[in-house]
XYZ file of C-alpha atoms in Angstrom:
508
model
C 124.713 103.798 94.280
C 125.407 107.403 95.329
C 128.685 108.885 94.267
C 131.339 109.264 96.934
C 132.522 112.834 97.455
C 136.085 113.551 96.366
C 136.971 114.368 99.972
C 135.792 110.903 101.041
C 138.017 109.040 98.538
C 141.147 107.312 99.847
C 143.534 109.416 97.690
C 142.306 112.636 99.414
C 142.985 111.332 102.933
C 146.088 112.946 104.361
C 147.416 114.208 101.046
C 151.169 114.822 101.076
C 153.564 116.195 98.434
C 154.047 113.735 95.582
C 151.233 111.322 96.516
C 148.005 112.628 94.974
C 146.817 111.249 91.628
C 143.248 112.050 90.579
C 141.468 109.727 88.143
C 137.906 110.845 88.937
C 135.976 112.958 86.444
C 136.144 116.632 87.400
C 133.005 117.968 85.702
C 130.008 118.448 87.958
C 126.383 119.167 87.126
C 122.958 117.841 88.004
C 124.373 117.018 91.466
C 126.998 114.488 90.265
C 130.459 114.302 88.747
C 130.082 113.711 85.045
C 132.434 111.713 82.791
C 133.839 113.723 79.904
C 132.251 113.039 76.510
C 135.500 113.270 74.536
C 138.999 112.833 75.954
C 140.940 113.749 72.815
C 141.840 117.291 73.943
C 142.998 116.387 77.469
C 145.884 118.321 79.021
C 148.073 117.205 81.886
C 147.789 119.133 85.149
C 151.016 119.284 87.149
C 151.778 119.334 90.827
C 153.913 122.523 91.124
C 156.088 121.273 93.985
C 157.212 118.084 92.113
C 156.560 118.722 88.423
C 154.690 115.374 88.142
C 151.303 114.863 86.592
C 148.446 115.218 89.109
C 145.512 114.590 86.799
C 144.225 115.256 83.302
C 142.063 118.291 82.520
C 139.534 117.331 79.886
C 137.766 120.393 78.399
C 133.962 120.493 78.036
C 132.558 120.912 74.557
C 129.385 122.646 73.376
C 127.017 119.821 74.356
C 128.449 119.540 77.867
C 128.381 123.269 78.503
C 124.759 123.306 77.339
C 123.900 120.467 79.713
C 125.516 122.268 82.629
C 123.755 125.521 81.915
C 120.370 123.806 81.520
C 120.940 121.967 84.792
C 121.736 125.354 86.433
C 118.578 126.901 84.904
C 116.392 124.105 86.293
C 117.964 124.542 89.778
C 117.560 128.342 89.581
C 113.813 127.991 89.116
C 113.607 126.170 92.458
C 116.228 128.099 94.415
C 114.921 131.547 93.424
C 111.519 130.679 94.923
C 112.994 130.046 98.382
C 112.866 132.813 100.984
C 116.150 134.475 101.991
C 116.001 132.597 105.331
C 115.689 129.246 103.569
C 118.674 129.982 101.323
C 120.677 131.253 104.266
C 120.111 128.042 106.284
C 121.578 125.930 103.455
C 124.466 128.294 102.890
C 125.348 128.259 106.578
C 125.441 124.474 106.457
C 127.870 124.647 103.521
C 130.070 127.014 105.512
C 129.987 124.599 108.463
C 131.046 121.627 106.287
C 133.973 123.638 104.801
C 135.058 124.680 108.296
C 134.999 121.011 109.386
C 136.995 119.821 106.393
C 139.288 122.729 106.103
C 142.510 120.862 106.366
C 141.706 118.177 103.758
C 140.563 120.920 101.263
C 143.700 122.942 102.012
C 145.983 119.967 101.329
C 144.291 119.335 97.982
C 144.668 123.035 97.184
C 148.426 122.915 97.963
C 148.908 119.819 95.802
C 147.234 121.601 92.867
C 148.384 125.233 93.371
C 151.788 125.004 95.053
C 151.266 127.586 97.826
C 152.185 126.876 101.412
C 149.787 124.891 103.620
C 149.742 127.867 106.053
C 148.304 130.169 103.362
C 145.982 127.549 101.894
C 144.309 127.073 105.292
C 143.672 130.855 105.487
C 142.188 130.721 101.964
C 139.757 127.980 103.019
C 138.844 129.979 106.089
C 138.148 133.038 103.937
C 135.918 130.908 101.698
C 133.609 129.654 104.524
C 133.588 133.164 106.010
C 132.449 134.586 102.644
C 129.582 132.017 102.380
C 128.616 132.691 106.038
C 128.644 136.489 105.359
C 126.330 136.257 102.344
C 124.091 133.776 104.180
C 123.551 136.564 106.675
C 122.711 139.054 103.932
C 120.304 136.739 102.016
C 117.308 137.272 104.401
C 117.829 141.094 104.371
C 117.395 141.617 100.623
C 114.468 143.856 100.127
C 112.948 146.591 97.986
C 111.618 150.029 98.697
C 108.070 151.449 99.070
C 107.385 154.793 97.453
C 104.155 156.717 98.260
C 102.547 158.406 95.243
C 99.681 161.023 95.081
C 96.052 159.989 95.643
C 96.913 156.814 97.673
C 98.789 155.188 94.726
C 102.208 153.777 95.414
C 105.209 152.062 93.864
C 107.593 149.480 95.127
C 110.826 147.905 93.985
C 111.753 144.206 94.040
C 115.361 143.015 94.135
C 115.335 139.954 91.909
C 117.978 137.451 90.837
C 119.499 137.544 87.359
C 119.272 133.783 86.562
C 122.226 131.628 85.543
C 125.568 133.318 86.260
C 128.960 132.162 84.984
C 132.034 132.332 87.193
C 135.461 132.024 85.580
C 138.188 131.494 88.167
C 141.959 131.986 88.391
C 144.623 129.523 89.466
C 146.102 131.506 92.351
C 143.082 131.170 94.744
C 141.077 128.298 93.192
C 138.723 127.395 96.095
C 138.423 130.904 97.542
C 137.516 132.510 94.221
C 134.851 129.854 93.595
C 133.335 130.814 97.002
C 133.730 134.589 96.392
C 131.697 134.286 93.134
C 129.128 131.687 94.164
C 128.207 132.985 97.633
C 126.741 136.415 96.597
C 125.235 134.851 93.455
C 123.388 132.183 95.503
C 122.394 134.623 98.258
C 120.528 136.634 95.592
C 118.704 133.529 94.300
C 120.916 132.794 91.238
C 122.526 129.569 89.979
C 126.152 129.412 88.840
C 128.229 127.473 86.343
C 131.881 127.810 87.337
C 134.902 127.185 85.176
C 138.110 126.880 87.143
C 141.506 127.623 85.605
C 142.645 124.598 83.539
C 145.768 124.494 85.755
C 143.762 124.090 88.960
C 140.661 121.994 88.247
C 140.197 120.044 91.484
C 138.977 122.031 94.475
C 136.043 123.775 92.772
C 134.496 120.295 92.418
C 134.875 119.818 96.167
C 132.917 123.103 96.699
C 130.160 121.816 94.334
C 129.920 118.573 96.333
C 129.783 120.473 99.619
C 126.960 122.684 98.396
C 125.088 119.502 97.352
C 125.623 117.955 100.770
C 124.394 121.142 102.417
C 121.115 120.855 100.512
C 121.102 123.131 97.444
C 119.010 121.871 94.515
C 120.974 119.692 92.112
C 122.532 121.875 89.457
C 122.659 125.083 91.521
C 126.501 125.157 91.429
C 128.023 123.331 88.482
C 131.695 122.931 87.410
C 132.780 122.713 83.819
C 136.430 122.184 82.976
C 138.287 123.779 80.088
C 140.306 126.639 78.744
C 139.568 129.561 76.408
C 137.281 127.599 74.090
C 135.040 126.394 76.963
C 135.056 129.865 78.397
C 133.817 131.275 75.052
C 130.966 128.747 74.978
C 129.897 129.880 78.464
C 130.043 133.617 77.582
C 128.108 133.151 74.403
C 125.356 130.886 75.759
C 121.942 132.566 75.442
C 120.724 131.299 78.862
C 123.591 132.977 80.744
C 122.672 136.308 82.379
C 126.001 137.391 83.813
C 129.713 136.556 83.686
C 132.172 137.219 86.537
C 135.797 136.771 85.468
C 139.063 136.864 87.450
C 142.238 136.812 85.351
C 144.463 138.791 82.966
C 143.600 142.020 81.197
C 143.792 140.545 77.665
C 141.433 137.675 78.552
C 139.124 140.084 80.448
C 138.789 142.179 77.300
C 137.811 139.097 75.330
C 135.240 138.080 77.995
C 133.759 141.570 77.889
C 133.564 141.475 74.138
C 131.869 138.079 74.067
C 129.432 139.027 76.835
C 128.551 142.264 74.983
C 127.129 140.247 72.059
C 124.369 138.965 74.397
C 124.235 142.194 76.452
C 125.189 140.221 79.552
C 126.311 141.845 82.771
C 130.041 141.484 83.474
C 132.288 141.733 86.551
C 136.024 141.870 85.764
C 138.737 141.420 88.371
C 141.980 141.808 86.382
C 145.633 142.416 86.922
C 147.566 144.965 88.873
C 150.907 146.658 89.345
C 150.092 148.257 92.686
C 152.177 150.926 94.477
C 153.167 150.666 98.116
C 154.344 154.052 99.410
C 156.595 154.115 102.511
C 157.243 157.549 104.048
C 160.209 158.307 106.313
C 157.888 158.924 109.284
C 156.458 155.405 109.125
C 156.786 152.765 111.824
C 159.662 151.067 109.878
C 159.175 147.580 111.392
C 155.558 147.534 110.231
C 156.436 148.970 106.810
C 158.996 146.158 106.243
C 156.496 143.491 107.300
C 153.887 145.190 105.063
C 156.291 145.116 102.060
C 156.925 141.373 102.531
C 153.187 140.688 102.798
C 152.637 142.911 99.711
C 155.006 140.866 97.550
C 155.573 137.351 98.680
C 152.172 135.773 99.462
C 151.370 132.810 97.162
C 154.864 133.127 95.688
C 154.019 136.594 94.446
C 151.173 135.312 92.316
C 148.645 137.776 93.638
C 146.896 140.384 91.432
C 146.711 143.089 94.139
C 150.393 142.754 95.325
C 152.231 145.961 96.003
C 155.071 145.216 93.642
C 156.215 148.788 93.149
C 157.632 149.708 96.553
C 158.320 153.453 96.745
C 160.581 154.282 99.726
C 161.396 157.825 100.830
C 165.070 158.375 100.096
C 166.162 159.137 103.710
C 165.179 155.673 104.983
C 166.072 153.684 101.828
C 169.325 152.189 103.243
C 167.709 150.925 106.497
C 164.690 149.617 104.612
C 166.737 147.704 102.034
C 169.088 146.227 104.605
C 166.250 144.833 106.715
C 163.949 143.755 103.850
C 166.758 141.854 102.139
C 167.746 140.144 105.430
C 164.168 138.954 105.967
C 163.612 137.987 102.307
C 166.731 135.726 102.454
C 165.285 134.142 105.606
C 161.958 133.096 103.880
C 161.755 129.305 104.016
C 161.175 127.979 100.454
C 160.371 124.267 100.012
C 157.796 121.559 100.478
C 154.519 123.522 100.639
C 152.833 120.761 102.758
C 155.333 121.433 105.633
C 154.109 123.822 108.348
C 157.481 125.575 108.488
C 157.497 126.437 104.758
C 156.655 130.072 103.961
C 156.921 129.974 100.169
C 155.944 127.087 97.879
C 156.259 126.553 94.119
C 155.073 128.679 91.171
C 152.060 127.311 89.278
C 153.879 125.907 86.180
C 157.203 125.526 84.470
C 156.345 128.086 81.681
C 155.257 130.543 84.309
C 158.445 130.017 86.332
C 160.521 130.617 83.152
C 158.525 133.773 82.428
C 159.236 135.119 85.971
C 162.967 134.306 85.649
C 162.855 136.020 82.227
C 161.516 139.244 83.841
C 164.393 139.184 86.381
C 167.020 138.639 83.699
C 165.522 141.532 81.689
C 165.535 143.730 84.837
C 169.254 143.148 85.249
C 169.879 143.952 81.605
C 167.964 147.232 82.027
C 170.116 148.193 85.026
C 168.292 146.868 88.093
C 170.442 145.347 90.796
C 169.397 141.997 92.342
C 169.994 142.267 96.050
C 168.844 138.734 96.790
C 167.169 135.729 95.169
C 165.708 135.710 91.696
C 167.019 132.263 90.737
C 165.539 128.842 90.312
C 165.680 127.216 93.666
C 166.209 123.453 94.140
C 165.221 122.218 97.625
C 167.372 119.520 99.261
C 164.422 117.034 99.285
C 164.917 114.932 96.175
C 161.192 114.625 95.465
C 161.132 118.406 94.883
C 164.029 118.508 92.426
C 161.685 119.100 89.442
C 159.401 121.601 91.269
C 158.891 125.141 90.066
C 160.626 127.031 92.884
C 162.076 130.520 92.614
C 163.973 132.219 95.427
C 162.225 135.466 96.486
C 163.883 138.463 94.901
C 164.452 142.136 95.806
C 165.424 144.568 92.958
C 167.181 147.849 93.690
C 168.236 150.603 91.320
C 164.896 150.412 89.562
C 163.429 153.181 87.360
C 159.797 153.852 86.438
C 160.424 153.050 82.778
C 161.785 149.529 83.413
C 159.689 146.557 82.328
C 159.930 145.067 85.834
C 158.236 148.224 87.200
C 155.599 148.629 84.475
C 154.444 145.068 83.863
C 152.795 142.470 86.122
C 155.399 139.796 86.814
C 153.150 137.585 89.010
C 156.099 136.100 90.890
C 158.172 136.713 94.040
C 159.803 139.881 92.812
C 159.875 143.238 94.725
C 160.937 146.295 92.845
C 162.141 149.119 95.164
C 162.238 152.728 94.027
C 163.307 155.890 95.862
C 161.182 159.082 96.100
C 161.498 162.532 97.676
C 158.112 164.188 97.981
C 154.451 163.226 98.430
C 153.372 165.076 95.271
C 156.097 163.347 93.213
C 155.359 159.837 94.459
C 151.581 160.187 93.949
C 152.156 161.248 90.345
C 154.492 158.264 89.745
C 152.265 155.855 91.651
C 149.299 156.747 89.395
C 151.318 156.566 86.180
C 150.018 153.074 85.299
C 147.203 151.577 83.295
C 146.337 149.434 86.333
C 144.462 150.454 89.431
C 143.686 147.412 91.650
C 145.274 148.223 95.016
C 147.707 150.551 96.785
C 149.239 151.044 100.186
C 150.777 153.776 102.364
C 152.827 153.588 105.504
C 153.040 156.845 107.495
C 152.376 158.062 111.048
C 150.859 161.329 109.647
C 147.078 160.743 109.702
C 146.347 163.643 107.324
C 148.885 162.427 104.758
C 147.513 158.902 104.951
C 144.033 160.078 104.034
C 145.393 162.493 101.363
C 147.167 159.577 99.686
C 144.086 157.388 99.991
C 142.005 160.116 98.328
C 144.444 160.788 95.481
C 145.641 157.359 94.597
C 143.798 155.812 91.591
C 143.006 152.334 92.833
C 140.028 150.288 94.090
C 141.687 149.668 97.460
C 144.127 151.633 99.543
C 145.722 149.990 102.639
C 146.912 152.360 105.321
C 149.703 150.923 107.525
C 149.029 147.424 106.357
C 148.850 145.419 103.126
C 146.944 142.522 101.610
C 144.287 142.224 104.307
C 140.937 141.228 102.736
C 138.029 140.794 105.119
C 134.975 139.439 103.259
C 132.871 142.357 104.547
C 134.957 144.782 102.461
C 134.449 145.321 98.698
C 137.365 144.338 96.406
C 137.863 145.444 92.811
C 139.724 147.704 90.451
C 139.926 151.095 88.748
C 141.135 151.629 85.171
C 142.328 148.428 83.422
C 142.159 146.418 86.598
C 138.457 145.935 85.902
C 135.111 146.928 87.272
C 132.387 145.530 89.520
C 133.159 144.369 93.038
C 133.542 141.108 94.955
C 132.838 140.853 98.715
C 131.005 143.352 100.811
C 127.383 144.351 100.740
C 127.687 146.166 97.413
C 128.270 142.937 95.455
C 124.598 142.111 95.929
C 123.981 144.797 93.305
C 126.135 142.932 90.849
C 124.147 139.692 91.207
C 120.606 141.107 91.213
C 118.363 143.416 89.272
C 115.709 145.896 90.301
C 112.115 145.751 89.180
C 109.789 148.710 89.731
C 106.086 148.016 90.295
C 103.685 150.966 90.051
C 100.193 150.526 91.639
C 97.312 152.863 90.675
C 94.662 153.104 93.384
C 92.347 155.495 91.489
C 91.177 155.995 87.897
C 93.414 156.217 84.902
C 94.048 159.774 83.707
C 93.420 159.732 79.980
C 94.833 162.275 77.565
C 92.942 160.839 74.565
């Protein structure tokens, strides 16, 4: 009997906070969910909003990783022989299914990740848009014809790499799985995806949707696990490329492991991005931009603009209004439409964020609002990992809260006087993922964009990420790109074919 998709099971119908328990196996290869071989190293996965156990994450060992990769290799041999149009048709069907089941997927994402349902729905929309975008690119992939002397010629072929590995993060579980798989599949590759051990569920839903849409069994596989499973994937001889989203220390390890097999790598790592607000800005938009730059997904976003530089003359008005609006952010049950901030991913992470705030106070920062564990009035949320959104004033560039990635709802505000000074301070970091500037001066806006050392610069907005636009970092925030047309180059390789139409010239 055919396996029922996770989304068709009773427990995934109308998921609400505190109700979901997942007993199904969460590995997927060969077109089916696969029971774990060995359950002895299982780890509990918690629902952030309640602190209760959602499911068990059972890591894959060497034999299981090998099975998943061999299943992907077999599918790759079929998929890579399809035309771009044939691949596009199947990918468009996957996008359609995601669009149709958006709300059920979003609710599962909220249960596992803790973000608000409003944000999760946007994440699922971005996922299907990404698949749709790369479906449109698949039929356009082509090479180049080069005329040579004497009627000879050469041409290039854009070819897939083979089996690619995607290693996802817990802040955008479903969306990152789509961001990595869509360009890989458009180019003719297969993918084995390892979600974060804290968010194992929704990547399996994506795998089942791809199967339903008509990809060959094994084209998109999911293996569960932590660092050890990730190491097995990076070292496997049949893997051609690794795309990783996560922290800088883990990214360095991934790069080191991939180097042993000379595998291609894309790294999307951390950030401590500057948001620069000049006195001539449209202040209302700058305030909205600062909130969007700091408090999406409870502040657990790698490209957040967490160093907010405000020109001294407008600092009082900015702080007054930003604090007022931060205090008004509705924190609570992430499944409720009115909630604007949910729970942090785990108890240890919540304690780490609170530790950063405590240290900031010790180093002289002033907490203008929030920064404490928040207990919602709903009794079922009493053990959830909620933190009230925090604004820190009186910050200096040498403070830990200004230098290190907190990955929580904490905005550090710093005054500045001149453009030259703020650019130097903004660039004084090992990170370089994103940046932003608010100003009415068009020349200044483009000067800042040119001189800021970051992979993205937002002008008069923040944290907008259309799938048509490349995303990635400078410096220790990584290399390679996700989204946009350029990503095709990171999931394909170029072959040159030289055709002689005359006789061979012989020097011997």
